[in-house]
Coordinates of C-alpha atoms and ligand atoms in Angstrom, one line a residue:
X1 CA 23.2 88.0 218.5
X2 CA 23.7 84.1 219.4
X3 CA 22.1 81.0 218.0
X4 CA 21.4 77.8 218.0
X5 CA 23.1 76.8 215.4
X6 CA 25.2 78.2 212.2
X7 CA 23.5 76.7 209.9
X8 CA 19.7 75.1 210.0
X9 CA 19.8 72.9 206.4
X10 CA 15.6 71.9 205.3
X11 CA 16.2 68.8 203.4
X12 CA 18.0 65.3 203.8
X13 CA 18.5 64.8 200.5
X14 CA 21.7 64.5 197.9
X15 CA 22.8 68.7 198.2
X16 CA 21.3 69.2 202.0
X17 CA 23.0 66.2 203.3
X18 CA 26.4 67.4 201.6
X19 CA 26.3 70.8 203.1
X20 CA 25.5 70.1 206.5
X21 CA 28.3 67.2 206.7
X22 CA 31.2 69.7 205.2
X23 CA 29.4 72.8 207.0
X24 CA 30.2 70.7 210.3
X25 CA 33.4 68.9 209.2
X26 CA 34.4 73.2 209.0
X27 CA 34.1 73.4 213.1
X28 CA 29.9 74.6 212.5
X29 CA 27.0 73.7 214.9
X30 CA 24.7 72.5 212.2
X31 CA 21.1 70.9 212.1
X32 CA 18.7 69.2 209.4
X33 CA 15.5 69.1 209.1
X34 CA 14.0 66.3 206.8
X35 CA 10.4 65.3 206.9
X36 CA 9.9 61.9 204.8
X37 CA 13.0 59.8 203.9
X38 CA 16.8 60.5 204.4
X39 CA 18.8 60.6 200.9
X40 CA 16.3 62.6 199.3
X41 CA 14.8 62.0 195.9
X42 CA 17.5 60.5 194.6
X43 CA 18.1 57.8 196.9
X44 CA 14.1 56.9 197.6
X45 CA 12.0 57.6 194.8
X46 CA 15.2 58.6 191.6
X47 CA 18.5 57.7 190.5
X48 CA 19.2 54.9 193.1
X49 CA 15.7 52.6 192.7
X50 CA 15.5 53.9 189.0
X51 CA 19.1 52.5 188.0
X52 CA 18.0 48.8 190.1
X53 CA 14.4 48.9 188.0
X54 CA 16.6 49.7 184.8
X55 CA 19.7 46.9 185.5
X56 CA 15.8 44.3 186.3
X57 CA 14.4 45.3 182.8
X58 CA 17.1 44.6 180.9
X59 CA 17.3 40.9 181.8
X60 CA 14.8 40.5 179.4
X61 CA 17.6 41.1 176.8
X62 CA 20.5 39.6 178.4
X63 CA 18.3 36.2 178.9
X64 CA 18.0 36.5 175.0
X65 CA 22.2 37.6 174.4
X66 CA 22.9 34.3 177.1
X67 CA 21.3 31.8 175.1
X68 CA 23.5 33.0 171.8
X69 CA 26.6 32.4 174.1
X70 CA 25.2 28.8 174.2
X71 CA 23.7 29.2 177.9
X72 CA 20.3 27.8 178.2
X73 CA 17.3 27.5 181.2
X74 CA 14.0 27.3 181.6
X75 CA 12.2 29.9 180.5
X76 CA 12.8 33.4 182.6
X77 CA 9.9 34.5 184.9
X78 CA 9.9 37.9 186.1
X79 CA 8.5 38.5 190.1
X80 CA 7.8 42.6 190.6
X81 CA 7.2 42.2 194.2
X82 CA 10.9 40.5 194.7
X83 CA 12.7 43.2 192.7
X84 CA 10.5 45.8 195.0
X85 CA 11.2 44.0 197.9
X86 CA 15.2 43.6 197.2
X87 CA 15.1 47.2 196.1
X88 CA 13.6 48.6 199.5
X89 CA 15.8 46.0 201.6
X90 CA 18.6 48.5 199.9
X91 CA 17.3 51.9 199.8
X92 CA 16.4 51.1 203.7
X93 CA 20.2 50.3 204.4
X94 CA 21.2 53.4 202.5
X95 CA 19.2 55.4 204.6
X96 CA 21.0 54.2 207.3
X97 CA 24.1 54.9 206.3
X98 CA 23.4 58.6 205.4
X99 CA 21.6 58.4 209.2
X100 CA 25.6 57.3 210.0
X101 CA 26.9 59.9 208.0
X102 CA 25.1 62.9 209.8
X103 CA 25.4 61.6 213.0
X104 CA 29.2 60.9 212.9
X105 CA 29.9 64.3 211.2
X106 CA 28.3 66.0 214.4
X107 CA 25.0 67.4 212.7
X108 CA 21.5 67.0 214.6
X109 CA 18.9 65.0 212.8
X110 CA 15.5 66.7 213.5
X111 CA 12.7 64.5 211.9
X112 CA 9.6 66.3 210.5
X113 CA 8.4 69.3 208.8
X114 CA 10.3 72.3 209.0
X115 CA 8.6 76.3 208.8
X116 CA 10.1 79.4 208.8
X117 CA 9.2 81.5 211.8
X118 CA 11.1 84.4 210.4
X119 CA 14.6 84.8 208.7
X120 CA 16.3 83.1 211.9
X121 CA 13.9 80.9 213.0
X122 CA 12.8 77.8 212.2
X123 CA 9.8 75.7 214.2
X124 CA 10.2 71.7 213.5
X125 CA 8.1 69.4 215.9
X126 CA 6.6 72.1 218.1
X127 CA 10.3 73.5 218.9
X128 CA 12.4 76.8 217.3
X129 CA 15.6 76.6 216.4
X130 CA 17.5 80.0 216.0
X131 CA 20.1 79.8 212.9
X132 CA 22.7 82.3 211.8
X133 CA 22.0 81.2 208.2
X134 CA 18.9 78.4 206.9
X135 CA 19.5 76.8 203.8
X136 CA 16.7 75.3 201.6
X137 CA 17.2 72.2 199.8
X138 CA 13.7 70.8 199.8
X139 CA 14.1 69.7 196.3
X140 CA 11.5 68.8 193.8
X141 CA 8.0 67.2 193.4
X142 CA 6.5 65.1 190.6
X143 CA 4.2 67.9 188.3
X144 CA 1.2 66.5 186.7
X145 CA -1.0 68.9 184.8
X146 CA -4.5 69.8 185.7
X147 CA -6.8 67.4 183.5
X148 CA -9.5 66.0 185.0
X149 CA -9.0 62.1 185.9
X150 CA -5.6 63.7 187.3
X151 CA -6.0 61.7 190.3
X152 CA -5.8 58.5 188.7
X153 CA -2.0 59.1 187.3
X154 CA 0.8 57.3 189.0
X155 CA 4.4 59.4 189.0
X156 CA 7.4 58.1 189.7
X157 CA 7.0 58.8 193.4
X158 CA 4.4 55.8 193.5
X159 CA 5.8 53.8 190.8
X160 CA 8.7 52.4 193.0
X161 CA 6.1 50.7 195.1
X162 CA 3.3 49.8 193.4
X163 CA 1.9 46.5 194.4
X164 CA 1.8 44.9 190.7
X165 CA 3.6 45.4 187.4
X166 CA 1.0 46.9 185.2
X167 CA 0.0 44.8 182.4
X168 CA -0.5 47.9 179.8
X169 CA 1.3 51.7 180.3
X170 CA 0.7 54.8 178.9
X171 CA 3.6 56.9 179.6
X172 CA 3.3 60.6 179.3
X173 CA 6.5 63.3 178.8
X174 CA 9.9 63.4 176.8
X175 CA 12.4 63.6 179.2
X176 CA 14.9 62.2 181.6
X177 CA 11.6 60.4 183.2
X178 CA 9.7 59.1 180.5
X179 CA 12.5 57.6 178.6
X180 CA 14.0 55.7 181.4
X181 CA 10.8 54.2 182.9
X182 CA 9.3 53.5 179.5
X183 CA 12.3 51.3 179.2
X184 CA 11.6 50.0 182.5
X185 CA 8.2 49.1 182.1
X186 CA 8.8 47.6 178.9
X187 CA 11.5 45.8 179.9
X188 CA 9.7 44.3 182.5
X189 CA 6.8 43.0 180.3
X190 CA 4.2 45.5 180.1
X191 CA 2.6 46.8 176.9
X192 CA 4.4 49.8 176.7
X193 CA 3.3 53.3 174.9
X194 CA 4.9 56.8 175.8
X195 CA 3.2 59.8 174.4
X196 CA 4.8 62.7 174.4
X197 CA 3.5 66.1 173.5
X198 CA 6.2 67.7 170.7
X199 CA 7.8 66.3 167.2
X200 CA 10.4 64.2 168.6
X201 CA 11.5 63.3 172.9
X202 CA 14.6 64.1 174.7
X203 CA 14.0 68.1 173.6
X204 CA 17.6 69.8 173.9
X205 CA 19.6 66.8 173.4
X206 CA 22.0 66.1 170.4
X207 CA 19.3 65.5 167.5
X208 CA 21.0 61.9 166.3
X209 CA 20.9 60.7 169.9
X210 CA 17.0 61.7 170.2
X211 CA 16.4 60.0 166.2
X212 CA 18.8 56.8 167.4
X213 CA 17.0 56.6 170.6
X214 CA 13.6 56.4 168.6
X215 CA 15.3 54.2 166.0
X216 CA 16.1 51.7 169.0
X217 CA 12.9 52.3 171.2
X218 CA 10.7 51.5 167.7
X219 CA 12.7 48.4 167.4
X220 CA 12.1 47.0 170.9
X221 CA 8.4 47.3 170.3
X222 CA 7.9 50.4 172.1
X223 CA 4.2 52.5 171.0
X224 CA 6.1 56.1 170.3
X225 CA 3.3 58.4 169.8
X226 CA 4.6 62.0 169.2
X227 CA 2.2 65.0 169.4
X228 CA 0.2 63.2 171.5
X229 CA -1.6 64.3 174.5
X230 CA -3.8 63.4 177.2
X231 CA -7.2 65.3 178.1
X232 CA -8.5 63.5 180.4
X233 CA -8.3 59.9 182.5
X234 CA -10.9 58.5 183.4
X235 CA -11.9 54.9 185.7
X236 CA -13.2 52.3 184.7
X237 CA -15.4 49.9 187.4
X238 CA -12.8 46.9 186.6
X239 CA -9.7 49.3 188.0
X240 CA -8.5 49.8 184.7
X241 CA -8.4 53.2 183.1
X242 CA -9.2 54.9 179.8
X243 CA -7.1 58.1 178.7
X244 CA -8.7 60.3 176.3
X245 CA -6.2 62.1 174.0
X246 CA -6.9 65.9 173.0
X247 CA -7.2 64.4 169.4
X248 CA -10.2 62.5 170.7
X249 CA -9.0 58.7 170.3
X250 CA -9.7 56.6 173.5
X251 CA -6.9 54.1 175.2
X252 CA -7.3 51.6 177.5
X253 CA -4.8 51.1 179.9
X254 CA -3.7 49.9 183.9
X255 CA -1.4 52.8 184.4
X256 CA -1.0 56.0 183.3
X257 CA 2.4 57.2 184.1
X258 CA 3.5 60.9 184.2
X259 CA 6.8 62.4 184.1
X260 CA 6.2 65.8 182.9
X261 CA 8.4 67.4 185.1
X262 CA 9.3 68.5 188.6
X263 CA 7.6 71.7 190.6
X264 CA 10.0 72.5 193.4
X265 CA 9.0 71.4 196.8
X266 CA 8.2 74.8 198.8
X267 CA 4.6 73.4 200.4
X268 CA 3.9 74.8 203.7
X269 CA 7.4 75.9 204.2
X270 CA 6.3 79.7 205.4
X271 CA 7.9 81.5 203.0
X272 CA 5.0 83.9 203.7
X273 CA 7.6 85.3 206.7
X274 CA 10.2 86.0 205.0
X275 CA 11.4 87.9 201.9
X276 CA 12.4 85.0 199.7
X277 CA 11.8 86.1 196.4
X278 CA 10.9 83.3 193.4
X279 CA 11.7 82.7 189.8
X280 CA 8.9 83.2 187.0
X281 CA 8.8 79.3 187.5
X282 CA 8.2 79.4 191.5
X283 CA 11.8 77.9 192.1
X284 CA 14.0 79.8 194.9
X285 CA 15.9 82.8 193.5
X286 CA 19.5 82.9 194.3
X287 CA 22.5 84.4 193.3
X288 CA 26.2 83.1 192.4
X289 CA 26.9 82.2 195.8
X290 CA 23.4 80.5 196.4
X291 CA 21.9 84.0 198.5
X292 CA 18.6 84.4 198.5
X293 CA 17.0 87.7 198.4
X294 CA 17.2 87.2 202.2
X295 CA 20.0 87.5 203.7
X296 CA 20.2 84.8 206.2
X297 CA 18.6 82.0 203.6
X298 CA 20.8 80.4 200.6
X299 CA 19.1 77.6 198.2
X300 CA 20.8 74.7 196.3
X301 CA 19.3 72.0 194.8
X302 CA 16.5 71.4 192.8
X303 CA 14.7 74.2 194.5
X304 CA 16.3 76.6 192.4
X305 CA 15.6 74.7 189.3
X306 CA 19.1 75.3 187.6
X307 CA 20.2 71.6 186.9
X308 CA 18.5 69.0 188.5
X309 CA 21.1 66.3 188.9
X310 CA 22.4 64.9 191.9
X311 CA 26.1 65.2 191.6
X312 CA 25.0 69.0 190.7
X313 CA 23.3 69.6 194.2
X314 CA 26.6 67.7 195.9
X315 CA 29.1 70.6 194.3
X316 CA 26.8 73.1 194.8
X317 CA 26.6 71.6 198.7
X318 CA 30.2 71.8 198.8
X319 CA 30.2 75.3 197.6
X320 CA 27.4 76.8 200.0
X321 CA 29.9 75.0 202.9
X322 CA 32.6 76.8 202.1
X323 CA 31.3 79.9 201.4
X324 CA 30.0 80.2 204.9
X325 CA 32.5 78.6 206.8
X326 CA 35.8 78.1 204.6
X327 CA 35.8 81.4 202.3
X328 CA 39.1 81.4 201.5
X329 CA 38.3 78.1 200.2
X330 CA 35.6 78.7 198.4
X331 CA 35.0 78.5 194.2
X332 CA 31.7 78.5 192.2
X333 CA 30.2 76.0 190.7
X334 CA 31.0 75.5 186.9
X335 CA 27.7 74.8 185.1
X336 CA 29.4 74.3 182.1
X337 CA 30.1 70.8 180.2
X338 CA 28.4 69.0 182.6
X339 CA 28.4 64.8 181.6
X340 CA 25.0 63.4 181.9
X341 CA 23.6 59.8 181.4
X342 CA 20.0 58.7 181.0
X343 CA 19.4 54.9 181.8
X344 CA 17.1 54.5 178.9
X345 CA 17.7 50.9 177.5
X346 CA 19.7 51.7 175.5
X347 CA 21.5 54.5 178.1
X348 CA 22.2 57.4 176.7
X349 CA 25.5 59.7 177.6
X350 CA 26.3 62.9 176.7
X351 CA 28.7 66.3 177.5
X352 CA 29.1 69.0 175.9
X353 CA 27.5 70.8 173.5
X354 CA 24.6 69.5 170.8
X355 CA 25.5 69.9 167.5
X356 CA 22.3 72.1 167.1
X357 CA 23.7 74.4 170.1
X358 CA 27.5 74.2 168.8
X359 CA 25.7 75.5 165.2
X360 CA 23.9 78.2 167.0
X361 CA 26.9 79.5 169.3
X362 CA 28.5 79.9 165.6
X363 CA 31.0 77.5 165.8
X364 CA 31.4 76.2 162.2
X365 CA 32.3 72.2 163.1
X366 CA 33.8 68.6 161.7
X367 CA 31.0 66.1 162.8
X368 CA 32.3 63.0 163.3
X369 CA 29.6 59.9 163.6
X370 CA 29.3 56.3 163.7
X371 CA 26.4 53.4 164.3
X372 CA 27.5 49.6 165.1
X373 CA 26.3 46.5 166.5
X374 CA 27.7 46.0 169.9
X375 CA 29.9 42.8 169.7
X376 CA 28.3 41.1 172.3
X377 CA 25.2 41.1 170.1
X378 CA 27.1 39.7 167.4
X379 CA 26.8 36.0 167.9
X380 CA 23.0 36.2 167.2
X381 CA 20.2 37.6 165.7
X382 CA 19.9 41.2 167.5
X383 CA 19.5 44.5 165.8
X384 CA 20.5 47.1 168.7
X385 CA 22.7 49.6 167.3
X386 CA 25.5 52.0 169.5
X387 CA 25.9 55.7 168.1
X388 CA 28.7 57.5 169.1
X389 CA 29.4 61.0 167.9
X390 CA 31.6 64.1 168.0
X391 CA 30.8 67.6 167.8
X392 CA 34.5 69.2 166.9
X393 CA 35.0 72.9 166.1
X394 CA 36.3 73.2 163.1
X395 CA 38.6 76.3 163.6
X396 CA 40.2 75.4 166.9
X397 CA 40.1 71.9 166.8
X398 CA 38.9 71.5 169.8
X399 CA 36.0 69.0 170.8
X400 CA 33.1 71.1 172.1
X401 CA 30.3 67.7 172.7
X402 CA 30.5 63.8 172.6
X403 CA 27.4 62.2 172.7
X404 CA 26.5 58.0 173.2
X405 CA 23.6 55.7 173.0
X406 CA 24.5 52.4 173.9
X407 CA 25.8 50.1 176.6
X408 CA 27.3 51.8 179.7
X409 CA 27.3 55.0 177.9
X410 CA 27.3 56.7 181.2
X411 CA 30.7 54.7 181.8
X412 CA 32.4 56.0 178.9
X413 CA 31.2 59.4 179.0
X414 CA 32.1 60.0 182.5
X415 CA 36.3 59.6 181.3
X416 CA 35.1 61.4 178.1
X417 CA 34.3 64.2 180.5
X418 CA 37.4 64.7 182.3
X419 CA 38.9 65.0 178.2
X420 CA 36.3 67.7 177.0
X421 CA 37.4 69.9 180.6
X422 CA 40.7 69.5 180.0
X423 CA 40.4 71.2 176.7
X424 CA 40.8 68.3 174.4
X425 CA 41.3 68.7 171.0
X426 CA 40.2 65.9 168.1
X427 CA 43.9 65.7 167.6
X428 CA 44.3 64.4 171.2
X429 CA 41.8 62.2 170.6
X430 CA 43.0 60.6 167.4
X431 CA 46.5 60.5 169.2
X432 CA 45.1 58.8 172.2
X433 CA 45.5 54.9 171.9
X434 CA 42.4 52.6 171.9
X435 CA 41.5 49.8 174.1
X436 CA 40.7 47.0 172.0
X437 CA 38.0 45.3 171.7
X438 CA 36.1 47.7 173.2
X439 CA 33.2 50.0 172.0
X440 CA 34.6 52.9 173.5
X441 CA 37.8 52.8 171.7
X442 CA 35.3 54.0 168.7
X443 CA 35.4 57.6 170.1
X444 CA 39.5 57.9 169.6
X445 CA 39.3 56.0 166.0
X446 CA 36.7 58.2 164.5
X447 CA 38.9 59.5 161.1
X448 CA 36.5 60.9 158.8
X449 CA 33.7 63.8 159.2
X450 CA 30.4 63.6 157.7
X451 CA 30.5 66.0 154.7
X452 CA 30.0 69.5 155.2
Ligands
NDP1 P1 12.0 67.0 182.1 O1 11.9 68.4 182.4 O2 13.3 66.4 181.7 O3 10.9 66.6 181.0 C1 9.6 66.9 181.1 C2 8.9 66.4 179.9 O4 7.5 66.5 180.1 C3 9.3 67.2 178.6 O5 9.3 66.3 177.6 C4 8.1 68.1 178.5 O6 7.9 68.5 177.1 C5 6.9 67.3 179.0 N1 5.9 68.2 179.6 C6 6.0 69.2 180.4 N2 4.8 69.7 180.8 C7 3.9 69.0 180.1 C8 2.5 69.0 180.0 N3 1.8 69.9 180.7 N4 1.9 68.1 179.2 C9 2.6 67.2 178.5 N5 3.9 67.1 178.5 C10 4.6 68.0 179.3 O7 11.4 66.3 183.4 P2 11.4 64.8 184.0 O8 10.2 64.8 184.8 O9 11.7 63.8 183.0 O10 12.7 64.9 184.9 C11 12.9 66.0 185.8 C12 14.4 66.3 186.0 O11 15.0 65.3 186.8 C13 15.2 66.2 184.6 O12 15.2 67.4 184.0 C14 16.6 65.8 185.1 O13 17.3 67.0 185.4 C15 16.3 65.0 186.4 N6 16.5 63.6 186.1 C16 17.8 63.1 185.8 C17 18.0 61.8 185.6 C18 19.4 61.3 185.2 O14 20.3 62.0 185.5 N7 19.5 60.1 184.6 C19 16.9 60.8 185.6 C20 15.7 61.4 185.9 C21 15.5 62.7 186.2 P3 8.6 69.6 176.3 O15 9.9 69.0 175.9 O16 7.7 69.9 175.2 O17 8.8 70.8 177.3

């Protein structure tokens, strides 16, 4: 049987985009489908505006740090709709260039909403395309739970365009989300509280780096209000809004921002004609080499809710490439010490494995710890603290997690990364010359552990 094309991809985003370039850079007639904005989440509405919101808010501190290097002005005004408007001018571009980037790779652009007809078949803009294999990377979608007033909460799909900075924020969730824009919006100026719904936020992280984090959010002036809730949101004639918690107090508020997780984006995708089957959670079921339970139809991305991170869909875009068109080629995905960074202020970084998870894996360990002031806080009268520390087995030696909050802790754990793959022990580390002054140089001077 002939068709179309090789490979039909649904979704212009960061694992989509990756797999159709490489899919056609193999010699393979390949189309995408994308029905909003090219780049995907993370170029439009995640990583790309979120890191520009997160390098605006923390002006607010470096205006502070300038004047202790004897740099004076006037006193800093902050504009939303410039840093919006700067922000779009640049998110625009990038869509261009990954328009470029499909076009000169040879793949077909189709713009709209993409259904499957049947396991070969896709209709986009009143026309079918016949594919040899369809490969869903639809990603994710904002999740906000089902309370009444839901209407009223802004996610982070609206929050890169709203028309005003919000004078007072309620934000709700513990993760990636929440952390990073309650940092943003506080940053910026707003009256900043994030509730979250367990003990303690960043659930699953190292537990110093989720106590340091609080330390540091407490001491910007941050509300933190743990097992707190929302049960309802409700409007108020002036605009503003009220949020009922489930313990019954009332707060007042101009936004109330959700990050309580993504739902994967499926919506009217007609799944109902073919035998894709779904997870308990309602992302796409695949197998090691992204399969679904159909045949003809593979998955990456944040569809199949493994690890929703960007350069995560880009390997695993790489691999669904080469597994169709360059087999011999072709190697798995590791999912194991991948480096993360969340751009909280201050950003966390992290690889490897928590200390609670090395405990429970039944590694007996050396933990190796330390807290400083960052010297270029030094010169005046700032309290931000940087925590570095270092899960090390203590049988092998070897360093199983390294975990940051501070400046550019994405930076340094990116290098750290490359160590922990390669197998480094603590002894490399300790052999490993420092590069001074630095705050990284911390990581390979770490001598003593904290006792048993
Ligand atoms: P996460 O899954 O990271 O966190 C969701 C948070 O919301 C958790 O704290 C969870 O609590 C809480 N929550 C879930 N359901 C409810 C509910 N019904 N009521 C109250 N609270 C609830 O999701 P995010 O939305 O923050 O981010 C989605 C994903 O995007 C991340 O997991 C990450 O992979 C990716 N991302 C990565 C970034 C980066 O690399 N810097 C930045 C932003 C996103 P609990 O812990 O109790 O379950």
């Amino acid at each position: 049987m002939s068709f179309d094309v090789d490979l039909f991809v649904i979704g212009a985003g960061s694992g989509g985009v990756r797999a159709a370039r490489f899919s056609a850079g193999f010699g393979a007639r390949v189309a995408v489908a994308e029905s909003r904005y090219l780049g995907g989440t993370c170029v439009n509405v995640g990583c790309v505006p979120k890191k520009f919101l997160v390098y605006g808010a923390h002006y607010s501190e470096d205006y502070a740090v300038a004047s202790s290097f004897g740099w004076t002005s006037g006193k800093p005004q902050f504009d939303w709709p410039t840093l919006i408007a700067n922000k779009n001018r640049e998110i625009h571009r990038l869509n261009n260039v990954y328009r470029g980037l499909l076009e000169n790779s040879g793949v077909a652009l189709y713009e709209g909403h993409a259904r499957l007809l049947d396991p070969h078949t896709v209709e986009i803009n009143g026309q079918r395309i016949s594919a040899a294999n369809i490969l869903i990377a639809t990603g994710g979608w904002p999740q906000v739970p089902d309370i009444p007033g839901r209407e009223y909460a802004t996610t982070s799909n609206e929050a890169f365009f709203l028309k005003e900075m919000p004078r007072r924020v309620l934000v709700i969730g513990g993760g990636y989300i929440a952390v990073e824009f309650a940092s943003i919006f506080h940053g910026l100026g707003a009256r900043t509280s994030l509730l979250y719904r367990g003990d303690l936020f960043l659930r699953g992280f190292d537990q110093g780096v989720r106590e340091h984090l609080k330390d540091e959010f407490t001491k910007k002036g941050v509300d933190l209000q743990f097992k707190a809730d929302i049960a309802r949101i409700d409007k108020r004639l002036d605009g503003s809004l009220t949020a009922t918690l489930q313990d019954g107090r009332v707060l007042e508020t101009d936004c109330v921002f959700y990050a309580t997780g993504r739902r994967p984006m499926l919506d009217d995708l007609g799944l109902e004609n073919v035998n894709v089957a779904l997870t308990d959670k309602g992302f796409v079921k695949v197998d090691q080499e992204y399969r679904s339970s159909e045949p003809s139809i593979l998955a990456l991305g944040d569809v199949i809710g493994r690890v929703q991170l960007t350069p995560v869909a880009l390997a695993e875009g790489m691999a669904v490439a080469r597994r169709l068109f360059r087999p011999d080629e072709y190697h798995s995905v590791d999912y194991q010490l991948i480096p993360t960074a969340v751009f909280s202020l201050p950003n966390i970084g992290t690889v490897g494995l928590s200390e609670e998870q090395a405990r429970s894996a039944g590694h007996q360990l050396k933990i190796f710890e330390t807290r400083f002031r960052p010297m270029k806080l030094s010169l005046g009268d700032f309290h931000e603290k940087t925590f570095m520390k270092l899960v090390v087995d203590a049988v092998s030696d070897k360093v199983l997690g390294c975990h940051m909050v501070g400046p550019d802790a994405g930076e340094i754990i990116q290098g750290i990364a490359v160590a922990l793959r390669a197998g480094a022990t603590k002894r490399v580390f300790d052999e490993t010359i420092g590069i001074h002054p630095t705050s990284a140089e911390e990581f390979v001077t770490l001598r003593t552990p904290l006792p048993a």
